[in-house]
Amino acid sequence: MADSPSMGQCDCGAIAGPLGVCVDYYHGILAEEQADPRMYRWHAPVVCAYLLQHPSRAHEKYLDGQFRQLQLYVDKGLDALLRVAAHQVARNKHGARSSYDMAPLAAYAPLPPGGSPGHFRATFCGLPFRDGSFVSDEHLAYGHHIEAIAEATVESWRPVEA
């Protein structure tokens, strides 16, 4: 099922929240983080979690790397993920081939075959949105919400391995 506010349920299984389905929250986050560098720090886990919860909106060839990045984030935190991203940017600036350097993510499980698990205990539809913002409770609280979504995403994909 596609993300559709009129249907009341998202393709990840979540029930629409006050802003609609997950795609509405996702677009709201992307718009808000453009004006807020502190919020933008969570851009990579937001994108990875959203696409892994909604793989029909993703490019299949990137999902494995996004799953590994999300595992790194859950395992070692935002600063570790940002260091890996900075490494990739620096590598690309120095004339490396355009392919992504998977070495920093080699310790993490590949994306399991078999398709999306379809249910996640935390989704974008559950994000608090108050006073026209996702960070009305401050940036750290927003980060904790994104971390919970990332953890739920990794957790739901892992049983698909069996």
mmCIF file of N, CA and C in Angstrom, residues 4-97:
data_model
loop_
_atom_site.group_PDB
_atom_site.id
_atom_site.type_symbol
_atom_site.label_atom_id
_atom_site.label_comp_id
_atom_site.label_asym_id
_atom_site.label_seq_id
_atom_site.Cartn_x
_atom_site.Cartn_y
_atom_site.Cartn_z
ATOM 1 N N SER A 4 -0.591 7.209 1.779
ATOM 2 C CA SER A 4 -1.707 8.029 1.321
ATOM 3 C C SER A 4 -2.483 8.523 2.523
ATOM 4 N N PRO A 5 -2.467 9.835 2.792
ATOM 5 C CA PRO A 5 -3.171 10.356 3.939
ATOM 6 C C PRO A 5 -4.655 10.012 3.936
ATOM 7 N N SER A 6 -5.248 9.876 2.764
ATOM 8 C CA SER A 6 -6.676 9.587 2.720
ATOM 9 C C SER A 6 -6.995 8.174 3.169
ATOM 10 N N MET A 7 -6.031 7.289 3.127
ATOM 11 C CA MET A 7 -6.285 5.905 3.511
ATOM 12 C C MET A 7 -6.128 5.700 5.012
ATOM 13 N N GLY A 8 -5.477 6.594 5.714
ATOM 14 C CA GLY A 8 -5.351 6.491 7.162
ATOM 15 C C GLY A 8 -4.292 5.539 7.653
ATOM 16 N N GLN A 9 -3.634 4.822 6.760
ATOM 17 C CA GLN A 9 -2.576 3.917 7.163
ATOM 18 C C GLN A 9 -1.447 3.999 6.154
ATOM 19 N N CYS A 10 -0.242 3.925 6.658
ATOM 20 C CA CYS A 10 0.968 4.028 5.850
ATOM 21 C C CYS A 10 1.377 2.640 5.364
ATOM 22 N N ASP A 11 2.187 2.570 4.307
ATOM 23 C CA ASP A 11 2.628 1.266 3.817
ATOM 24 C C ASP A 11 3.556 0.542 4.794
ATOM 25 N N CYS A 12 4.056 1.238 5.834
ATOM 26 C CA CYS A 12 4.865 0.576 6.858
ATOM 27 C C CYS A 12 3.983 -0.028 7.952
ATOM 28 N N GLY A 13 2.690 0.178 7.845
ATOM 29 C CA GLY A 13 1.756 -0.362 8.824
ATOM 30 C C GLY A 13 1.304 0.634 9.868
ATOM 31 N N ALA A 14 1.920 1.806 9.904
ATOM 32 C CA ALA A 14 1.563 2.808 10.917
ATOM 33 C C ALA A 14 0.235 3.472 10.581
ATOM 34 N N ILE A 15 -0.472 3.828 11.626
ATOM 35 C CA ILE A 15 -1.702 4.605 11.479
ATOM 36 C C ILE A 15 -1.299 6.071 11.336
ATOM 37 N N ALA A 16 -1.965 6.768 10.457
ATOM 38 C CA ALA A 16 -1.660 8.184 10.223
ATOM 39 C C ALA A 16 -1.744 8.975 11.521
ATOM 40 N N GLY A 17 -0.823 9.914 11.668
ATOM 41 C CA GLY A 17 -0.821 10.818 12.806
ATOM 42 C C GLY A 17 -1.464 12.143 12.420
ATOM 43 N N PRO A 18 -1.347 13.131 13.267
ATOM 44 C CA PRO A 18 -1.961 14.436 12.998
ATOM 45 C C PRO A 18 -1.500 15.096 11.694
ATOM 46 N N LEU A 19 -0.276 14.812 11.244
ATOM 47 C CA LEU A 19 0.217 15.404 9.998
ATOM 48 C C LEU A 19 -0.081 14.545 8.777
ATOM 49 N N GLY A 20 -0.556 13.339 8.987
ATOM 50 C CA GLY A 20 -0.810 12.404 7.892
ATOM 51 C C GLY A 20 0.002 11.135 8.079
ATOM 52 N N VAL A 21 0.403 10.545 6.959
ATOM 53 C CA VAL A 21 1.207 9.326 7.015
ATOM 54 C C VAL A 21 2.694 9.684 7.036
ATOM 55 N N CYS A 22 3.536 8.673 7.101
ATOM 56 C CA CYS A 22 4.973 8.896 7.283
ATOM 57 C C CYS A 22 5.588 9.839 6.251
ATOM 58 N N VAL A 23 5.169 9.742 5.001
ATOM 59 C CA VAL A 23 5.755 10.613 3.977
ATOM 60 C C VAL A 23 5.503 12.084 4.310
ATOM 61 N N ASP A 24 4.379 12.394 4.923
ATOM 62 C CA ASP A 24 4.100 13.773 5.315
ATOM 63 C C ASP A 24 5.047 14.226 6.424
ATOM 64 N N TYR A 25 5.316 13.344 7.371
ATOM 65 C CA TYR A 25 6.273 13.639 8.438
ATOM 66 C C TYR A 25 7.679 13.769 7.851
ATOM 67 N N TYR A 26 8.036 12.849 6.977
ATOM 68 C CA TYR A 26 9.354 12.850 6.347
ATOM 69 C C TYR A 26 9.601 14.166 5.602
ATOM 70 N N HIS A 27 8.655 14.573 4.801
ATOM 71 C CA HIS A 27 8.818 15.838 4.065
ATOM 72 C C HIS A 27 8.870 17.029 5.020
ATOM 73 N N GLY A 28 8.088 16.975 6.082
ATOM 74 C CA GLY A 28 8.138 18.039 7.087
ATOM 75 C C GLY A 28 9.500 18.127 7.760
ATOM 76 N N ILE A 29 10.068 16.978 8.093
ATOM 77 C CA ILE A 29 11.401 16.937 8.705
ATOM 78 C C ILE A 29 12.437 17.496 7.738
ATOM 79 N N LEU A 30 12.412 17.041 6.495
ATOM 80 C CA LEU A 30 13.390 17.512 5.506
ATOM 81 C C LEU A 30 13.312 19.019 5.326
ATOM 82 N N ALA A 31 12.105 19.549 5.310
ATOM 83 C CA ALA A 31 11.946 21.004 5.157
ATOM 84 C C ALA A 31 12.462 21.742 6.384
ATOM 85 N N GLU A 32 12.111 21.265 7.575
ATOM 86 C CA GLU A 32 12.515 21.958 8.799
ATOM 87 C C GLU A 32 14.024 21.889 9.025
ATOM 88 N N GLU A 33 14.630 20.742 8.712
ATOM 89 C CA GLU A 33 16.065 20.619 8.984
ATOM 90 C C GLU A 33 16.909 21.497 8.063
ATOM 91 N N GLN A 34 16.366 21.925 6.949
ATOM 92 C CA GLN A 34 17.113 22.815 6.056
ATOM 93 C C GLN A 34 17.419 24.156 6.722
ATOM 94 N N ALA A 35 16.565 24.564 7.647
ATOM 95 C CA ALA A 35 16.759 25.842 8.342
ATOM 96 C C ALA A 35 17.362 25.663 9.733
ATOM 97 N N ASP A 36 17.670 24.433 10.106
ATOM 98 C CA ASP A 36 18.128 24.156 11.466
ATOM 99 C C ASP A 36 19.321 23.196 11.435
ATOM 100 N N PRO A 37 20.550 23.737 11.439
ATOM 101 C CA PRO A 37 21.740 22.878 11.371
ATOM 102 C C PRO A 37 21.829 21.865 12.509
ATOM 103 N N ARG A 38 21.333 22.196 13.680
ATOM 104 C CA ARG A 38 21.375 21.235 14.797
ATOM 105 C C ARG A 38 20.446 20.061 14.517
ATOM 106 N N MET A 39 19.298 20.326 13.942
ATOM 107 C CA MET A 39 18.369 19.257 13.589
ATOM 108 C C MET A 39 18.928 18.433 12.428
ATOM 109 N N TYR A 40 19.607 19.092 11.498
ATOM 110 C CA TYR A 40 20.149 18.436 10.318
ATOM 111 C C TYR A 40 21.163 17.346 10.669
ATOM 112 N N ARG A 41 21.756 17.414 11.848
ATOM 113 C CA ARG A 41 22.713 16.379 12.264
ATOM 114 C C ARG A 41 22.111 14.980 12.143
ATOM 115 N N TRP A 42 20.798 14.850 12.293
ATOM 116 C CA TRP A 42 20.129 13.548 12.242
ATOM 117 C C TRP A 42 19.629 13.213 10.840
ATOM 118 N N HIS A 43 20.048 13.971 9.836
ATOM 119 C CA HIS A 43 19.557 13.750 8.477
ATOM 120 C C HIS A 43 19.805 12.316 7.997
ATOM 121 N N ALA A 44 21.009 11.802 8.122
ATOM 122 C CA ALA A 44 21.324 10.459 7.618
ATOM 123 C C ALA A 44 20.466 9.378 8.275
ATOM 124 N N PRO A 45 20.341 9.342 9.614
ATOM 125 C CA PRO A 45 19.476 8.307 10.178
ATOM 126 C C PRO A 45 18.003 8.491 9.802
ATOM 127 N N VAL A 46 17.563 9.725 9.624
ATOM 128 C CA VAL A 46 16.178 9.965 9.193
ATOM 129 C C VAL A 46 15.960 9.343 7.819
ATOM 130 N N VAL A 47 16.849 9.642 6.876
ATOM 131 C CA VAL A 47 16.704 9.132 5.513
ATOM 132 C C VAL A 47 16.791 7.605 5.499
ATOM 133 N N CYS A 48 17.789 7.054 6.165
ATOM 134 C CA CYS A 48 17.955 5.599 6.185
ATOM 135 C C CYS A 48 16.747 4.902 6.793
ATOM 136 N N ALA A 49 16.283 5.383 7.937
ATOM 137 C CA ALA A 49 15.135 4.748 8.594
ATOM 138 C C ALA A 49 13.879 4.881 7.741
ATOM 139 N N TYR A 50 13.648 6.056 7.195
ATOM 140 C CA TYR A 50 12.448 6.241 6.381
ATOM 141 C C TYR A 50 12.459 5.275 5.183
ATOM 142 N N LEU A 51 13.574 5.207 4.470
ATOM 143 C CA LEU A 51 13.626 4.362 3.278
ATOM 144 C C LEU A 51 13.566 2.879 3.617
ATOM 145 N N LEU A 52 14.136 2.483 4.740
ATOM 146 C CA LEU A 52 14.042 1.081 5.147
ATOM 147 C C LEU A 52 12.643 0.722 5.640
ATOM 148 N N GLN A 53 11.920 1.685 6.177
ATOM 149 C CA GLN A 53 10.537 1.421 6.571
ATOM 150 C C GLN A 53 9.590 1.516 5.371
ATOM 151 N N HIS A 54 10.046 2.155 4.286
ATOM 152 C CA HIS A 54 9.225 2.359 3.087
ATOM 153 C C HIS A 54 10.062 2.015 1.849
ATOM 154 N N PRO A 55 10.521 0.768 1.728
ATOM 155 C CA PRO A 55 11.458 0.429 0.655
ATOM 156 C C PRO A 55 10.899 0.627 -0.759
ATOM 157 N N SER A 56 9.604 0.701 -0.894
ATOM 158 C CA SER A 56 9.047 0.950 -2.227
ATOM 159 C C SER A 56 9.386 2.365 -2.709
ATOM 160 N N ARG A 57 9.799 3.234 -1.810
ATOM 161 C CA ARG A 57 10.182 4.601 -2.160
ATOM 162 C C ARG A 57 11.706 4.749 -2.323
ATOM 163 N N ALA A 58 12.420 3.644 -2.159
ATOM 164 C CA ALA A 58 13.892 3.678 -2.176
ATOM 165 C C ALA A 58 14.436 3.060 -3.462
ATOM 166 N N HIS A 59 15.722 3.294 -3.684
ATOM 167 C CA HIS A 59 16.445 2.589 -4.744
ATOM 168 C C HIS A 59 17.023 1.337 -4.095
ATOM 169 N N GLU A 60 16.618 0.193 -4.577
ATOM 170 C CA GLU A 60 16.997 -1.081 -3.961
ATOM 171 C C GLU A 60 18.508 -1.238 -3.795
ATOM 172 N N LYS A 61 19.286 -0.745 -4.746
ATOM 173 C CA LYS A 61 20.734 -0.944 -4.681
ATOM 174 C C LYS A 61 21.379 -0.213 -3.509
ATOM 175 N N TYR A 62 20.689 0.767 -2.916
ATOM 176 C CA TYR A 62 21.255 1.517 -1.784
ATOM 177 C C TYR A 62 20.777 1.011 -0.422
ATOM 178 N N LEU A 63 19.762 0.169 -0.401
ATOM 179 C CA LEU A 63 19.182 -0.238 0.885
ATOM 180 C C LEU A 63 20.167 -0.980 1.779
ATOM 181 N N ASP A 64 21.039 -1.797 1.197
ATOM 182 C CA ASP A 64 22.022 -2.517 2.022
ATOM 183 C C ASP A 64 22.916 -1.537 2.775
ATOM 184 N N GLY A 65 23.459 -0.554 2.080
ATOM 185 C CA GLY A 65 24.310 0.443 2.729
ATOM 186 C C GLY A 65 23.541 1.247 3.762
ATOM 187 N N GLN A 66 22.296 1.560 3.473
ATOM 188 C CA GLN A 66 21.478 2.312 4.426
ATOM 189 C C GLN A 66 21.191 1.473 5.671
ATOM 190 N N PHE A 67 20.968 0.157 5.484
ATOM 191 C CA PHE A 67 20.750 -0.730 6.628
ATOM 192 C C PHE A 67 22.013 -0.804 7.488
ATOM 193 N N ARG A 68 23.158 -0.892 6.861
ATOM 194 C CA ARG A 68 24.423 -0.945 7.605
ATOM 195 C C ARG A 68 24.696 0.379 8.326
ATOM 196 N N GLN A 69 24.404 1.503 7.672
ATOM 197 C CA GLN A 69 24.580 2.803 8.329
ATOM 198 C C GLN A 69 23.680 2.921 9.549
ATOM 199 N N LEU A 70 22.466 2.443 9.434
ATOM 200 C CA LEU A 70 21.542 2.512 10.559
ATOM 201 C C LEU A 70 22.016 1.625 11.706
ATOM 202 N N GLN A 71 22.585 0.469 11.387
ATOM 203 C CA GLN A 71 23.142 -0.387 12.434
ATOM 204 C C GLN A 71 24.307 0.295 13.137
ATOM 205 N N LEU A 72 25.178 0.953 12.364
ATOM 206 C CA LEU A 72 26.290 1.705 12.950
ATOM 207 C C LEU A 72 25.758 2.774 13.893
ATOM 208 N N TYR A 73 24.754 3.510 13.443
ATOM 209 C CA TYR A 73 24.154 4.566 14.270
ATOM 210 C C TYR A 73 23.599 3.989 15.573
ATOM 211 N N VAL A 74 22.858 2.900 15.493
ATOM 212 C CA VAL A 74 22.286 2.279 16.687
ATOM 213 C C VAL A 74 23.385 1.751 17.600
ATOM 214 N N ASP A 75 24.421 1.191 17.013
ATOM 215 C CA ASP A 75 25.517 0.591 17.772
ATOM 216 C C ASP A 75 26.451 1.624 18.407
ATOM 217 N N LYS A 76 26.838 2.640 17.642
ATOM 218 C CA LYS A 76 27.892 3.552 18.106
ATOM 219 C C LYS A 76 27.476 5.007 18.219
ATOM 220 N N GLY A 77 26.276 5.351 17.776
ATOM 221 C CA GLY A 77 25.779 6.706 17.967
ATOM 222 C C GLY A 77 25.969 7.633 16.783
ATOM 223 N N LEU A 78 25.402 8.816 16.932
ATOM 224 C CA LEU A 78 25.392 9.808 15.870
ATOM 225 C C LEU A 78 26.790 10.277 15.494
ATOM 226 N N ASP A 79 27.642 10.526 16.458
ATOM 227 C CA ASP A 79 28.981 11.027 16.139
ATOM 228 C C ASP A 79 29.761 10.032 15.279
ATOM 229 N N ALA A 80 29.619 8.737 15.562
ATOM 230 C CA ALA A 80 30.304 7.719 14.755
ATOM 231 C C ALA A 80 29.773 7.727 13.320
ATOM 232 N N LEU A 81 28.472 7.844 13.172
ATOM 233 C CA LEU A 81 27.889 7.894 11.834
ATOM 234 C C LEU A 81 28.351 9.138 11.086
ATOM 235 N N LEU A 82 28.411 10.268 11.771
ATOM 236 C CA LEU A 82 28.867 11.506 11.142
ATOM 237 C C LEU A 82 30.341 11.421 10.734
ATOM 238 N N ARG A 83 31.151 10.710 11.531
ATOM 239 C CA ARG A 83 32.561 10.516 11.163
ATOM 240 C C ARG A 83 32.682 9.682 9.882
ATOM 241 N N VAL A 84 31.871 8.641 9.769
ATOM 242 C CA VAL A 84 31.896 7.819 8.554
ATOM 243 C C VAL A 84 31.465 8.657 7.347
ATOM 244 N N ALA A 85 30.461 9.475 7.520
ATOM 245 C CA ALA A 85 30.010 10.345 6.424
ATOM 246 C C ALA A 85 31.106 11.339 6.040
ATOM 247 N N ALA A 86 31.771 11.918 7.015
ATOM 248 C CA ALA A 86 32.858 12.865 6.740
ATOM 249 C C ALA A 86 34.007 12.160 6.017
ATOM 250 N N HIS A 87 34.289 10.930 6.410
ATOM 251 C CA HIS A 87 35.330 10.128 5.745
ATOM 252 C C HIS A 87 34.977 9.956 4.270
ATOM 253 N N GLN A 88 33.709 9.655 3.986
ATOM 254 C CA GLN A 88 33.287 9.449 2.600
ATOM 255 C C GLN A 88 33.417 10.731 1.789
ATOM 256 N N VAL A 89 33.014 11.846 2.357
ATOM 257 C CA VAL A 89 33.122 13.138 1.668
ATOM 258 C C VAL A 89 34.584 13.454 1.383
ATOM 259 N N ALA A 90 35.448 13.280 2.385
ATOM 260 C CA ALA A 90 36.877 13.550 2.200
ATOM 261 C C ALA A 90 37.473 12.623 1.144
ATOM 262 N N ARG A 91 37.082 11.385 1.174
ATOM 263 C CA ARG A 91 37.563 10.398 0.205
ATOM 264 C C ARG A 91 37.171 10.815 -1.211
ATOM 265 N N ASN A 92 35.946 11.230 -1.378
ATOM 266 C CA ASN A 92 35.467 11.632 -2.705
ATOM 267 C C ASN A 92 36.153 12.906 -3.197
ATOM 268 N N LYS A 93 36.483 13.809 -2.274
ATOM 269 C CA LYS A 93 37.168 15.053 -2.656
ATOM 270 C C LYS A 93 38.590 14.791 -3.128
ATOM 271 N N HIS A 94 39.162 13.681 -2.680
ATOM 272 C CA HIS A 94 40.550 13.373 -3.032
ATOM 273 C C HIS A 94 40.639 12.471 -4.262
ATOM 274 N N GLY A 95 39.598 12.472 -5.070
ATOM 275 C CA GLY A 95 39.647 11.766 -6.347
ATOM 276 C C GLY A 95 39.390 10.278 -6.287
ATOM 277 N N ALA A 96 38.851 9.776 -5.188
ATOM 278 C CA ALA A 96 38.526 8.358 -5.124
ATOM 279 C C ALA A 96 37.374 8.079 -6.086
ATOM 280 N N ARG A 97 37.260 6.841 -6.466
ATOM 281 C CA ARG A 97 36.134 6.485 -7.329
ATOM 282 C C ARG A 97 34.831 6.873 -6.628
#
